Amino acid sequence: MSDLPPDLDRLRTLETWLALSLKRVREEIAAAERPTQPRRSPRKPAAARPAVARREPTPDWGISSAGIGRSVAEIHRGDCFAGGVMQPLSAERARAELADGVQPCGVCRPDRVLNRT
């Protein structure tokens, strides 16, 4: 069952109203964006532009080393804020490291996701 009117005349009226409403919304968006757009200088030729540094994709899992005096390794989810600098790991490798006794992070708890038993 449709919530739209069944006859063509009312459908055309609704279409006109929606088109006018969409036009007004787009005008308001354009007006709101105008003052916030910074003035841009002319584009430099491609050769003169500096290269953009590309970020490496976030790994699904990682291992980090921390500790004072002796190194303590922890397994983390790739998006864990507590991981610091991590070496990327596959899920299989992360499971193997956990099985070998490497500690899971207490913040992101990768052992719960990796089904550690």
N, CA, C and O atoms as CSV, one atom per row, in Angstrom:
chain,resi,resn,atom,element,x,y,z
A,1,MET,N,N,0.847,-1.171,0.000
A,1,MET,CA,C,0.000,0.000,0.000
A,1,MET,C,C,0.894,1.236,0.000
A,1,MET,O,O,1.796,1.351,0.829
A,2,SER,N,N,0.649,2.150,-0.917
A,2,SER,CA,C,1.463,3.344,-1.072
A,2,SER,C,C,0.857,4.498,-0.293
A,2,SER,O,O,-0.361,4.592,-0.147
A,3,ASP,N,N,1.729,5.384,0.212
A,3,ASP,CA,C,1.238,6.576,0.910
A,3,ASP,C,C,1.083,7.755,-0.058
A,3,ASP,O,O,0.784,8.872,0.364
A,4,LEU,N,N,1.284,7.506,-1.341
A,4,LEU,CA,C,1.141,8.548,-2.354
A,4,LEU,C,C,-0.288,8.568,-2.883
A,4,LEU,O,O,-0.985,7.554,-2.843
A,5,PRO,N,N,-0.728,9.745,-3.388
A,5,PRO,CA,C,-2.087,9.808,-3.939
A,5,PRO,C,C,-2.200,8.923,-5.180
A,5,PRO,O,O,-1.218,8.731,-5.897
A,6,PRO,N,N,-3.389,8.385,-5.435
A,6,PRO,CA,C,-3.551,7.454,-6.549
A,6,PRO,C,C,-3.743,8.116,-7.915
A,6,PRO,O,O,-3.496,7.480,-8.940
A,7,ASP,N,N,-4.177,9.378,-7.951
A,7,ASP,CA,C,-4.499,9.986,-9.243
A,7,ASP,C,C,-3.355,10.855,-9.755
A,7,ASP,O,O,-2.552,11.383,-8.985
A,8,LEU,N,N,-3.307,10.985,-11.076
A,8,LEU,CA,C,-2.217,11.686,-11.752
A,8,LEU,C,C,-2.158,13.165,-11.397
A,8,LEU,O,O,-1.062,13.702,-11.236
A,9,ASP,N,N,-3.276,13.833,-11.272
A,9,ASP,CA,C,-3.281,15.264,-10.967
A,9,ASP,C,C,-2.595,15.548,-9.627
A,9,ASP,O,O,-1.750,16.439,-9.536
A,10,ARG,N,N,-2.952,14.804,-8.608
A,10,ARG,CA,C,-2.322,15.028,-7.302
A,10,ARG,C,C,-0.861,14.604,-7.299
A,10,ARG,O,O,-0.044,15.221,-6.615
A,11,LEU,N,N,-0.516,13.561,-8.052
A,11,LEU,CA,C,0.895,13.166,-8.154
A,11,LEU,C,C,1.725,14.271,-8.811
A,11,LEU,O,O,2.842,14.553,-8.378
A,12,ARG,N,N,1.174,14.897,-9.863
A,12,ARG,CA,C,1.881,16.010,-10.534
A,12,ARG,C,C,2.035,17.205,-9.585
A,12,ARG,O,O,3.081,17.854,-9.569
A,13,THR,N,N,1.006,17.490,-8.803
A,13,THR,CA,C,1.080,18.582,-7.826
A,13,THR,C,C,2.162,18.302,-6.799
A,13,THR,O,O,2.959,19.179,-6.462
A,14,LEU,N,N,2.182,17.081,-6.309
A,14,LEU,CA,C,3.206,16.686,-5.342
A,14,LEU,C,C,4.599,16.786,-5.949
A,14,LEU,O,O,5.533,17.236,-5.285
A,15,GLU,N,N,4.746,16.372,-7.198
A,15,GLU,CA,C,6.033,16.451,-7.887
A,15,GLU,C,C,6.509,17.896,-7.989
A,15,GLU,O,O,7.682,18.178,-7.747
A,16,THR,N,N,5.615,18.809,-8.343
A,16,THR,CA,C,5.957,20.229,-8.456
A,16,THR,C,C,6.389,20.786,-7.104
A,16,THR,O,O,7.392,21.493,-7.007
A,17,TRP,N,N,5.625,20.461,-6.065
A,17,TRP,CA,C,5.958,20.949,-4.725
A,17,TRP,C,C,7.317,20.435,-4.279
A,17,TRP,O,O,8.113,21.186,-3.716
A,18,LEU,N,N,7.588,19.155,-4.528
A,18,LEU,CA,C,8.877,18.584,-4.141
A,18,LEU,C,C,10.033,19.226,-4.913
A,18,LEU,O,O,11.090,19.489,-4.339
A,19,ALA,N,N,9.837,19.477,-6.205
A,19,ALA,CA,C,10.882,20.116,-7.012
A,19,ALA,C,C,11.185,21.516,-6.486
A,19,ALA,O,O,12.350,21.899,-6.382
A,20,LEU,N,N,10.145,22.280,-6.154
A,20,LEU,CA,C,10.342,23.624,-5.623
A,20,LEU,C,C,11.023,23.576,-4.248
A,20,LEU,O,O,11.896,24.389,-3.946
A,21,SER,N,N,10.610,22.618,-3.433
A,21,SER,CA,C,11.225,22.481,-2.111
A,21,SER,C,C,12.701,22.117,-2.237
A,21,SER,O,O,13.546,22.662,-1.527
A,22,LEU,N,N,13.006,21.191,-3.145
A,22,LEU,CA,C,14.400,20.795,-3.344
A,22,LEU,C,C,15.238,21.979,-3.834
A,22,LEU,O,O,16.385,22.143,-3.419
A,23,LYS,N,N,14.667,22.797,-4.710
A,23,LYS,CA,C,15.383,23.978,-5.206
A,23,LYS,C,C,15.691,24.935,-4.058
A,23,LYS,O,O,16.799,25.464,-3.968
A,24,ARG,N,N,14.708,25.156,-3.178
A,24,ARG,CA,C,14.921,26.053,-2.030
A,24,ARG,C,C,15.989,25.502,-1.088
A,24,ARG,O,O,16.823,26.258,-0.588
A,25,VAL,N,N,15.968,24.203,-0.845
A,25,VAL,CA,C,16.962,23.589,0.038
A,25,VAL,C,C,18.362,23.740,-0.562
A,25,VAL,O,O,19.313,24.071,0.145
A,26,ARG,N,N,18.479,23.499,-1.852
A,26,ARG,CA,C,19.793,23.635,-2.512
A,26,ARG,C,C,20.290,25.085,-2.469
A,26,ARG,O,O,21.488,25.326,-2.317
A,27,GLU,N,N,19.378,26.044,-2.602
A,27,GLU,CA,C,19.775,27.454,-2.504
A,27,GLU,C,C,20.265,27.782,-1.098
A,27,GLU,O,O,21.243,28.512,-0.937
A,28,GLU,N,N,19.598,27.252,-0.089
A,28,GLU,CA,C,20.021,27.483,1.301
A,28,GLU,C,C,21.385,26.845,1.565
A,28,GLU,O,O,22.224,27.431,2.249
A,29,ILE,N,N,21.603,25.656,1.028
A,29,ILE,CA,C,22.897,24.995,1.195
A,29,ILE,C,C,23.993,25.827,0.544
A,29,ILE,O,O,25.055,26.030,1.133
A,30,ALA,N,N,23.739,26.308,-0.666
A,30,ALA,CA,C,24.736,27.127,-1.370
A,30,ALA,C,C,25.032,28.404,-0.593
A,30,ALA,O,O,26.188,28.815,-0.495
A,31,ALA,N,N,23.998,29.036,-0.041
A,31,ALA,CA,C,24.192,30.256,0.741
A,31,ALA,C,C,24.980,29.966,2.013
A,31,ALA,O,O,25.815,30.774,2.421
A,32,ALA,N,N,24.725,28.823,2.640
A,32,ALA,CA,C,25.443,28.474,3.871
A,32,ALA,C,C,26.899,28.137,3.595
A,32,ALA,O,O,27.757,28.381,4.443
A,33,GLU,N,N,27.190,27.587,2.440
A,33,GLU,CA,C,28.561,27.203,2.107
A,33,GLU,C,C,29.397,28.386,1.642
A,33,GLU,O,O,30.617,28.372,1.809
A,34,ARG,N,N,28.781,29.396,1.071
A,34,ARG,CA,C,29.522,30.527,0.511
A,34,ARG,C,C,30.478,31.198,1.492
A,34,ARG,O,O,31.654,31.338,1.158
A,35,PRO,N,N,30.053,31.617,2.667
A,35,PRO,CA,C,30.974,32.336,3.545
A,35,PRO,C,C,32.091,31.454,4.115
A,35,PRO,O,O,33.123,31.977,4.535
A,36,THR,N,N,31.915,30.168,4.139
A,36,THR,CA,C,32.924,29.303,4.748
A,36,THR,C,C,33.973,28.831,3.763
A,36,THR,O,O,34.980,28.254,4.172
A,37,GLN,N,N,33.763,29.063,2.472
A,37,GLN,CA,C,34.755,28.614,1.503
A,37,GLN,C,C,35.922,29.587,1.474
A,37,GLN,O,O,35.723,30.779,1.239
A,38,PRO,N,N,37.152,29.095,1.712
A,38,PRO,CA,C,38.308,29.980,1.657
A,38,PRO,C,C,38.614,30.376,0.211
A,38,PRO,O,O,38.317,29.648,-0.735
A,39,ARG,N,N,39.203,31.528,0.083
A,39,ARG,CA,C,39.609,31.951,-1.261
A,39,ARG,C,C,40.759,31.075,-1.710
A,39,ARG,O,O,41.702,30.829,-0.958
A,40,ARG,N,N,40.672,30.618,-2.915
A,40,ARG,CA,C,41.696,29.716,-3.437
A,40,ARG,C,C,42.581,30.459,-4.414
A,40,ARG,O,O,42.123,31.264,-5.226
A,41,SER,N,N,43.857,30.164,-4.308
A,41,SER,CA,C,44.784,30.733,-5.268
A,41,SER,C,C,44.733,29.887,-6.530
A,41,SER,O,O,44.311,28.731,-6.490
A,42,PRO,N,N,45.159,30.457,-7.645
A,42,PRO,CA,C,45.153,29.663,-8.870
A,42,PRO,C,C,45.974,28.392,-8.680
A,42,PRO,O,O,46.993,28.400,-7.990
A,43,ARG,N,N,45.531,27.321,-9.286
A,43,ARG,CA,C,46.220,26.037,-9.141
A,43,ARG,C,C,47.578,26.077,-9.803
A,43,ARG,O,O,47.755,26.643,-10.882
A,44,LYS,N,N,48.525,25.466,-9.132
A,44,LYS,CA,C,49.867,25.348,-9.693
A,44,LYS,C,C,49.873,24.186,-10.671
A,44,LYS,O,O,49.046,23.281,-10.566
A,45,PRO,N,N,50.783,24.203,-11.607
A,45,PRO,CA,C,50.898,23.048,-12.508
A,45,PRO,C,C,51.200,21.786,-11.694
A,45,PRO,O,O,51.778,21.861,-10.609
A,46,ALA,N,N,50.812,20.659,-12.213
A,46,ALA,CA,C,50.949,19.396,-11.487
A,46,ALA,C,C,52.388,19.128,-11.056
A,46,ALA,O,O,52.607,18.582,-9.974
A,47,ALA,N,N,53.353,19.489,-11.855
A,47,ALA,CA,C,54.751,19.218,-11.516
A,47,ALA,C,C,55.210,20.067,-10.335
A,47,ALA,O,O,56.109,19.660,-9.598
A,48,ALA,N,N,54.603,21.248,-10.142
A,48,ALA,CA,C,55.041,22.151,-9.084
A,48,ALA,C,C,54.388,21.835,-7.743
A,48,ALA,O,O,54.883,22.253,-6.697
A,49,ARG,N,N,53.284,21.103,-7.770
A,49,ARG,CA,C,52.597,20.778,-6.527
A,49,ARG,C,C,53.372,19.722,-5.749
A,49,ARG,O,O,53.881,18.770,-6.341
A,50,PRO,N,N,53.468,19.877,-4.432
A,50,PRO,CA,C,54.165,18.859,-3.647
A,50,PRO,C,C,53.366,17.566,-3.628
A,50,PRO,O,O,52.138,17.573,-3.719
A,51,ALA,N,N,54.078,16.472,-3.510
A,51,ALA,CA,C,53.429,15.165,-3.457
A,51,ALA,C,C,52.662,15.037,-2.144
A,51,ALA,O,O,53.125,15.495,-1.100
A,52,VAL,N,N,51.519,14.428,-2.202
A,52,VAL,CA,C,50.695,14.213,-1.018
A,52,VAL,C,C,51.156,12.923,-0.350
A,52,VAL,O,O,51.268,11.878,-0.990
A,53,ALA,N,N,51.416,13.019,0.937
A,53,ALA,CA,C,51.834,11.827,1.668
A,53,ALA,C,C,50.630,10.909,1.837
A,53,ALA,O,O,49.580,11.341,2.311
A,54,ARG,N,N,50.774,9.682,1.463
A,54,ARG,CA,C,49.689,8.708,1.576
A,54,ARG,C,C,49.853,7.932,2.873
A,54,ARG,O,O,50.940,7.452,3.195
A,55,ARG,N,N,48.757,7.816,3.611
A,55,ARG,CA,C,48.779,7.025,4.835
A,55,ARG,C,C,48.612,5.567,4.493
A,55,ARG,O,O,47.855,5.199,3.595
A,56,GLU,N,N,49.321,4.756,5.214
A,56,GLU,CA,C,49.142,3.321,5.060
A,56,GLU,C,C,47.766,2.961,5.594
A,56,GLU,O,O,47.294,3.580,6.547
A,57,PRO,N,N,47.118,1.975,4.999
A,57,PRO,CA,C,45.821,1.569,5.531
A,57,PRO,C,C,45.973,0.994,6.935
A,57,PRO,O,O,46.991,0.382,7.259
A,58,THR,N,N,44.966,1.194,7.752
A,58,THR,CA,C,44.998,0.684,9.117
A,58,THR,C,C,44.892,-0.835,9.076
A,58,THR,O,O,43.970,-1.376,8.465
A,59,PRO,N,N,45.831,-1.529,9.723
A,59,PRO,CA,C,45.753,-2.991,9.729
A,59,PRO,C,C,44.602,-3.453,10.621
A,59,PRO,O,O,44.149,-2.710,11.492
A,60,ASP,N,N,44.138,-4.663,10.403
A,60,ASP,CA,C,43.076,-5.209,11.250
A,60,ASP,C,C,43.616,-5.550,12.632
A,60,ASP,O,O,42.910,-5.400,13.630
A,61,TRP,N,N,44.853,-6.005,12.696
A,61,TRP,CA,C,45.471,-6.433,13.951
A,61,TRP,C,C,46.914,-5.969,13.963
A,61,TRP,O,O,47.514,-5.749,12.911
A,62,GLY,N,N,47.468,-5.820,15.158
A,62,GLY,CA,C,48.862,-5.409,15.259
A,62,GLY,C,C,49.462,-5.856,16.573
A,62,GLY,O,O,48.759,-6.208,17.520
A,63,ILE,N,N,50.786,-5.830,16.602
A,63,ILE,CA,C,51.502,-6.155,17.830
A,63,ILE,C,C,52.396,-4.969,18.149
A,63,ILE,O,O,53.061,-4.420,17.271
A,64,SER,N,N,52.401,-4.583,19.414
A,64,SER,CA,C,53.236,-3.465,19.837
A,64,SER,C,C,54.119,-3.923,20.977
A,64,SER,O,O,53.797,-4.861,21.705
A,65,SER,N,N,55.231,-3.244,21.110
A,65,SER,CA,C,56.137,-3.527,22.219
A,65,SER,C,C,56.214,-2.298,23.092
A,65,SER,O,O,56.368,-1.182,22.595
A,66,ALA,N,N,56.108,-2.497,24.377
A,66,ALA,CA,C,56.184,-1.399,25.329
A,66,ALA,C,C,56.826,-1.925,26.599
A,66,ALA,O,O,57.074,-3.123,26.732
A,67,GLY,N,N,57.085,-1.052,27.500
A,67,GLY,CA,C,57.628,-1.477,28.784
A,67,GLY,C,C,58.896,-0.721,29.116
A,67,GLY,O,O,59.579,-0.200,28.233
A,68,ILE,N,N,59.195,-0.669,30.384
A,68,ILE,CA,C,60.407,0.000,30.855
A,68,ILE,C,C,61.330,-1.087,31.359
A,68,ILE,O,O,60.958,-1.875,32.229
A,69,GLY,N,N,62.520,-1.130,30.820
A,69,GLY,CA,C,63.485,-2.132,31.253
A,69,GLY,C,C,63.408,-3.404,30.445
A,69,GLY,O,O,64.425,-3.880,29.941
A,70,ARG,N,N,62.223,-3.961,30.312
A,70,ARG,CA,C,62.068,-5.151,29.479
A,70,ARG,C,C,60.859,-4.960,28.575
A,70,ARG,O,O,59.883,-4.312,28.953
A,71,SER,N,N,60.933,-5.514,27.413
A,71,SER,CA,C,59.885,-5.322,26.425
A,71,SER,C,C,58.676,-6.200,26.739
A,71,SER,O,O,58.819,-7.384,27.043
A,72,VAL,N,N,57.495,-5.612,26.663
A,72,VAL,CA,C,56.240,-6.335,26.856
A,72,VAL,C,C,55.445,-6.187,25.572
A,72,VAL,O,O,55.082,-5.077,25.185
A,73,ALA,N,N,55.173,-7.303,24.912
A,73,ALA,CA,C,54.422,-7.262,23.660
A,73,ALA,C,C,52.936,-7.412,23.960
A,73,ALA,O,O,52.545,-8.120,24.888
A,74,GLU,N,N,52.120,-6.739,23.166
A,74,GLU,CA,C,50.664,-6.837,23.276
A,74,GLU,C,C,50.060,-6.906,21.889
A,74,GLU,O,O,50.549,-6.277,20.951
A,75,ILE,N,N,48.987,-7.680,21.771
A,75,ILE,CA,C,48.212,-7.745,20.526
A,75,ILE,C,C,47.089,-6.713,20.638
A,75,ILE,O,O,46.442,-6.587,21.678
A,76,HIS,N,N,46.872,-5.979,19.544
A,76,HIS,CA,C,45.852,-4.932,19.508
A,76,HIS,C,C,45.015,-5.066,18.253
A,76,HIS,O,O,45.446,-5.656,17.263
A,77,ARG,N,N,43.797,-4.505,18.307
A,77,ARG,CA,C,43.040,-4.277,17.085
A,77,ARG,C,C,43.732,-3.143,16.358
A,77,ARG,O,O,44.350,-2.287,16.992
A,78,GLY,N,N,43.639,-3.121,15.055
A,78,GLY,CA,C,44.344,-2.108,14.275
A,78,GLY,C,C,43.940,-0.686,14.597
A,78,GLY,O,O,44.750,0.230,14.451
A,79,ASP,N,N,42.699,-0.476,15.036
A,79,ASP,CA,C,42.217,0.873,15.324
A,79,ASP,C,C,42.329,1.251,16.800
A,79,ASP,O,O,41.747,2.248,17.227
A,80,CYS,N,N,43.071,0.464,17.580
A,80,CYS,CA,C,43.194,0.721,19.017
A,80,CYS,C,C,44.059,1.951,19.267
A,80,CYS,O,O,45.160,2.064,18.727
A,81,PHE,N,N,43.560,2.866,20.083
A,81,PHE,CA,C,44.332,4.070,20.395
A,81,PHE,C,C,45.482,3.779,21.342
A,81,PHE,O,O,46.431,4.559,21.415
A,82,ALA,N,N,45.415,2.675,22.067
A,82,ALA,CA,C,46.451,2.349,23.042
A,82,ALA,C,C,47.619,1.601,22.416
A,82,ALA,O,O,48.614,1.335,23.091
A,83,GLY,N,N,47.514,1.262,21.143
A,83,GLY,CA,C,48.531,0.437,20.497
A,83,GLY,C,C,49.824,1.150,20.169
A,83,GLY,O,O,50.874,0.513,20.085
A,84,GLY,N,N,49.773,2.450,19.983
A,84,GLY,CA,C,50.980,3.174,19.589
A,84,GLY,C,C,51.462,2.698,18.229
A,84,GLY,O,O,50.660,2.477,17.322
A,85,VAL,N,N,52.777,2.538,18.089
A,85,VAL,CA,C,53.341,2.049,16.835
A,85,VAL,C,C,53.243,0.526,16.842
A,85,VAL,O,O,53.787,-0.143,17.722
A,86,MET,N,N,52.545,-0.002,15.854
A,86,MET,CA,C,52.319,-1.439,15.811
A,86,MET,C,C,52.873,-2.035,14.529
A,86,MET,O,O,52.938,-1.380,13.489
A,87,GLN,N,N,53.266,-3.281,14.634
A,87,GLN,CA,C,53.622,-4.066,13.453
A,87,GLN,C,C,52.337,-4.761,13.005
A,87,GLN,O,O,51.718,-5.456,13.811
A,88,PRO,N,N,51.913,-4.599,11.749
A,88,PRO,CA,C,50.674,-5.218,11.288
A,88,PRO,C,C,50.745,-6.743,11.352
A,88,PRO,O,O,51.796,-7.338,11.115
A,89,LEU,N,N,49.617,-7.362,11.675
A,89,LEU,CA,C,49.509,-8.817,11.728
A,89,LEU,C,C,48.236,-9.258,11.025
A,89,LEU,O,O,47.250,-8.522,10.990
A,90,SER,N,N,48.260,-10.454,10.469
A,90,SER,CA,C,47.038,-11.056,9.953
A,90,SER,C,C,46.262,-11.614,11.143
A,90,SER,O,O,46.814,-11.750,12.235
A,91,ALA,N,N,45.005,-11.931,10.940
A,91,ALA,CA,C,44.189,-12.502,12.012
A,91,ALA,C,C,44.768,-13.838,12.473
A,91,ALA,O,O,44.784,-14.137,13.667
A,92,GLU,N,N,45.242,-14.637,11.518
A,92,GLU,CA,C,45.810,-15.940,11.873
A,92,GLU,C,C,47.060,-15.771,12.736
A,92,GLU,O,O,47.247,-16.474,13.729
A,93,ARG,N,N,47.911,-14.822,12.337
A,93,ARG,CA,C,49.146,-14.585,13.095
A,93,ARG,C,C,48.821,-14.038,14.486
A,93,ARG,O,O,49.471,-14.408,15.464
A,94,ALA,N,N,47.812,-13.153,14.581
A,94,ALA,CA,C,47.417,-12.606,15.881
A,94,ALA,C,C,46.901,-13.720,16.790
A,94,ALA,O,O,47.222,-13.754,17.978
A,95,ARG,N,N,46.096,-14.639,16.227
A,95,ARG,CA,C,45.624,-15.789,17.011
A,95,ARG,C,C,46.789,-16.636,17.497
A,95,ARG,O,O,46.812,-17.068,18.650
A,96,ALA,N,N,47.757,-16.873,16.615
A,96,ALA,CA,C,48.923,-17.686,16.982
A,96,ALA,C,C,49.726,-17.010,18.085
A,96,ALA,O,O,50.185,-17.677,19.012
A,97,GLU,N,N,49.902,-15.691,17.995
A,97,GLU,CA,C,50.649,-14.961,19.023
A,97,GLU,C,C,49.928,-15.035,20.364
A,97,GLU,O,O,50.564,-15.213,21.403
A,98,LEU,N,N,48.611,-14.898,20.345
A,98,LEU,CA,C,47.842,-15.006,21.581
A,98,LEU,C,C,47.956,-16.415,22.164
A,98,LEU,O,O,48.077,-16.582,23.378
A,99,ALA,N,N,47.915,-17.433,21.288
A,99,ALA,CA,C,48.048,-18.811,21.747
A,99,ALA,C,C,49.437,-19.072,22.334
A,99,ALA,O,O,49.592,-19.923,23.210
A,100,ASP,N,N,50.445,-18.340,21.853
A,100,ASP,CA,C,51.816,-18.498,22.354
A,100,ASP,C,C,52.069,-17.703,23.628
A,100,ASP,O,O,53.179,-17.724,24.161
A,101,GLY,N,N,51.047,-17.000,24.124
A,101,GLY,CA,C,51.191,-16.317,25.393
A,101,GLY,C,C,51.382,-14.816,25.338
A,101,GLY,O,O,51.551,-14.183,26.380
A,102,VAL,N,N,51.359,-14.227,24.149
A,102,VAL,CA,C,51.452,-12.770,24.061
A,102,VAL,C,C,50.165,-12.197,24.631
A,102,VAL,O,O,49.079,-12.695,24.334
A,103,GLN,N,N,50.274,-11.166,25.438
A,103,GLN,CA,C,49.128,-10.597,26.136
A,103,GLN,C,C,48.228,-9.802,25.190
A,103,GLN,O,O,48.727,-9.108,24.305
A,104,PRO,N,N,46.906,-9.897,25.366
A,104,PRO,CA,C,45.998,-9.036,24.604
A,104,PRO,C,C,45.920,-7.666,25.269
A,104,PRO,O,O,46.114,-7.535,26.477
A,105,CYS,N,N,45.637,-6.663,24.473
A,105,CYS,CA,C,45.461,-5.312,25.011
A,105,CYS,C,C,44.232,-5.305,25.916
A,105,CYS,O,O,43.208,-5.906,25.588
A,106,GLY,N,N,44.337,-4.631,27.041
A,106,GLY,CA,C,43.216,-4.528,27.968
A,106,GLY,C,C,42.185,-3.511,27.548
A,106,GLY,O,O,41.098,-3.462,28.124
A,107,VAL,N,N,42.500,-2.689,26.548
A,107,VAL,CA,C,41.568,-1.657,26.088
A,107,VAL,C,C,40.692,-2.195,24.961
A,107,VAL,O,O,39.466,-2.151,25.058
A,108,CYS,N,N,41.304,-2.698,23.900
A,108,CYS,CA,C,40.532,-3.129,22.731
A,108,CYS,C,C,40.140,-4.602,22.764
A,108,CYS,O,O,39.309,-5.037,21.966
A,109,ARG,N,N,40.722,-5.366,23.667
A,109,ARG,CA,C,40.390,-6.776,23.894
A,109,ARG,C,C,40.308,-7.593,22.599
A,109,ARG,O,O,39.238,-8.103,22.267
A,110,PRO,N,N,41.405,-7.726,21.872
A,110,PRO,CA,C,41.373,-8.477,20.618
A,110,PRO,C,C,41.091,-9.957,20.826
A,110,PRO,O,O,40.624,-10.636,19.911
A,111,ASP,N,N,41.373,-10.462,22.025
A,111,ASP,CA,C,41.128,-11.878,22.282
A,111,ASP,C,C,39.647,-12.212,22.198
A,111,ASP,O,O,39.287,-13.329,21.826
A,112,ARG,N,N,38.799,-11.277,22.532
A,112,ARG,CA,C,37.351,-11.518,22.450
A,112,ARG,C,C,36.910,-11.639,21.000
A,112,ARG,O,O,36.067,-12.473,20.671
A,113,VAL,N,N,37.472,-10.814,20.143
A,113,VAL,CA,C,37.089,-10.830,18.733
A,113,VAL,C,C,37.712,-12.019,18.003
A,113,VAL,O,O,37.097,-12.608,17.113
A,114,LEU,N,N,38.931,-12.359,18.390
A,114,LEU,CA,C,39.636,-13.461,17.733
A,114,LEU,C,C,39.229,-14.819,18.295
A,114,LEU,O,O,39.803,-15.839,17.913
A,115,ASN,N,N,38.263,-14.847,19.183
A,115,ASN,CA,C,37.740,-16.088,19.770
A,115,ASN,C,C,38.809,-16.910,20.460
A,115,ASN,O,O,38.931,-18.113,20.231
A,116,ARG,N,N,39.568,-16.260,21.290
A,116,ARG,CA,C,40.594,-16.953,22.058
A,116,ARG,C,C,39.898,-17.808,23.127
A,116,ARG,O,O,39.012,-17.330,23.836
A,117,THR,N,N,40.303,-19.055,23.229
A,117,THR,CA,C,39.690,-19.927,24.227
A,117,THR,C,C,40.684,-20.304,25.292
A,117,THR,O,O,40.345,-21.038,26.221
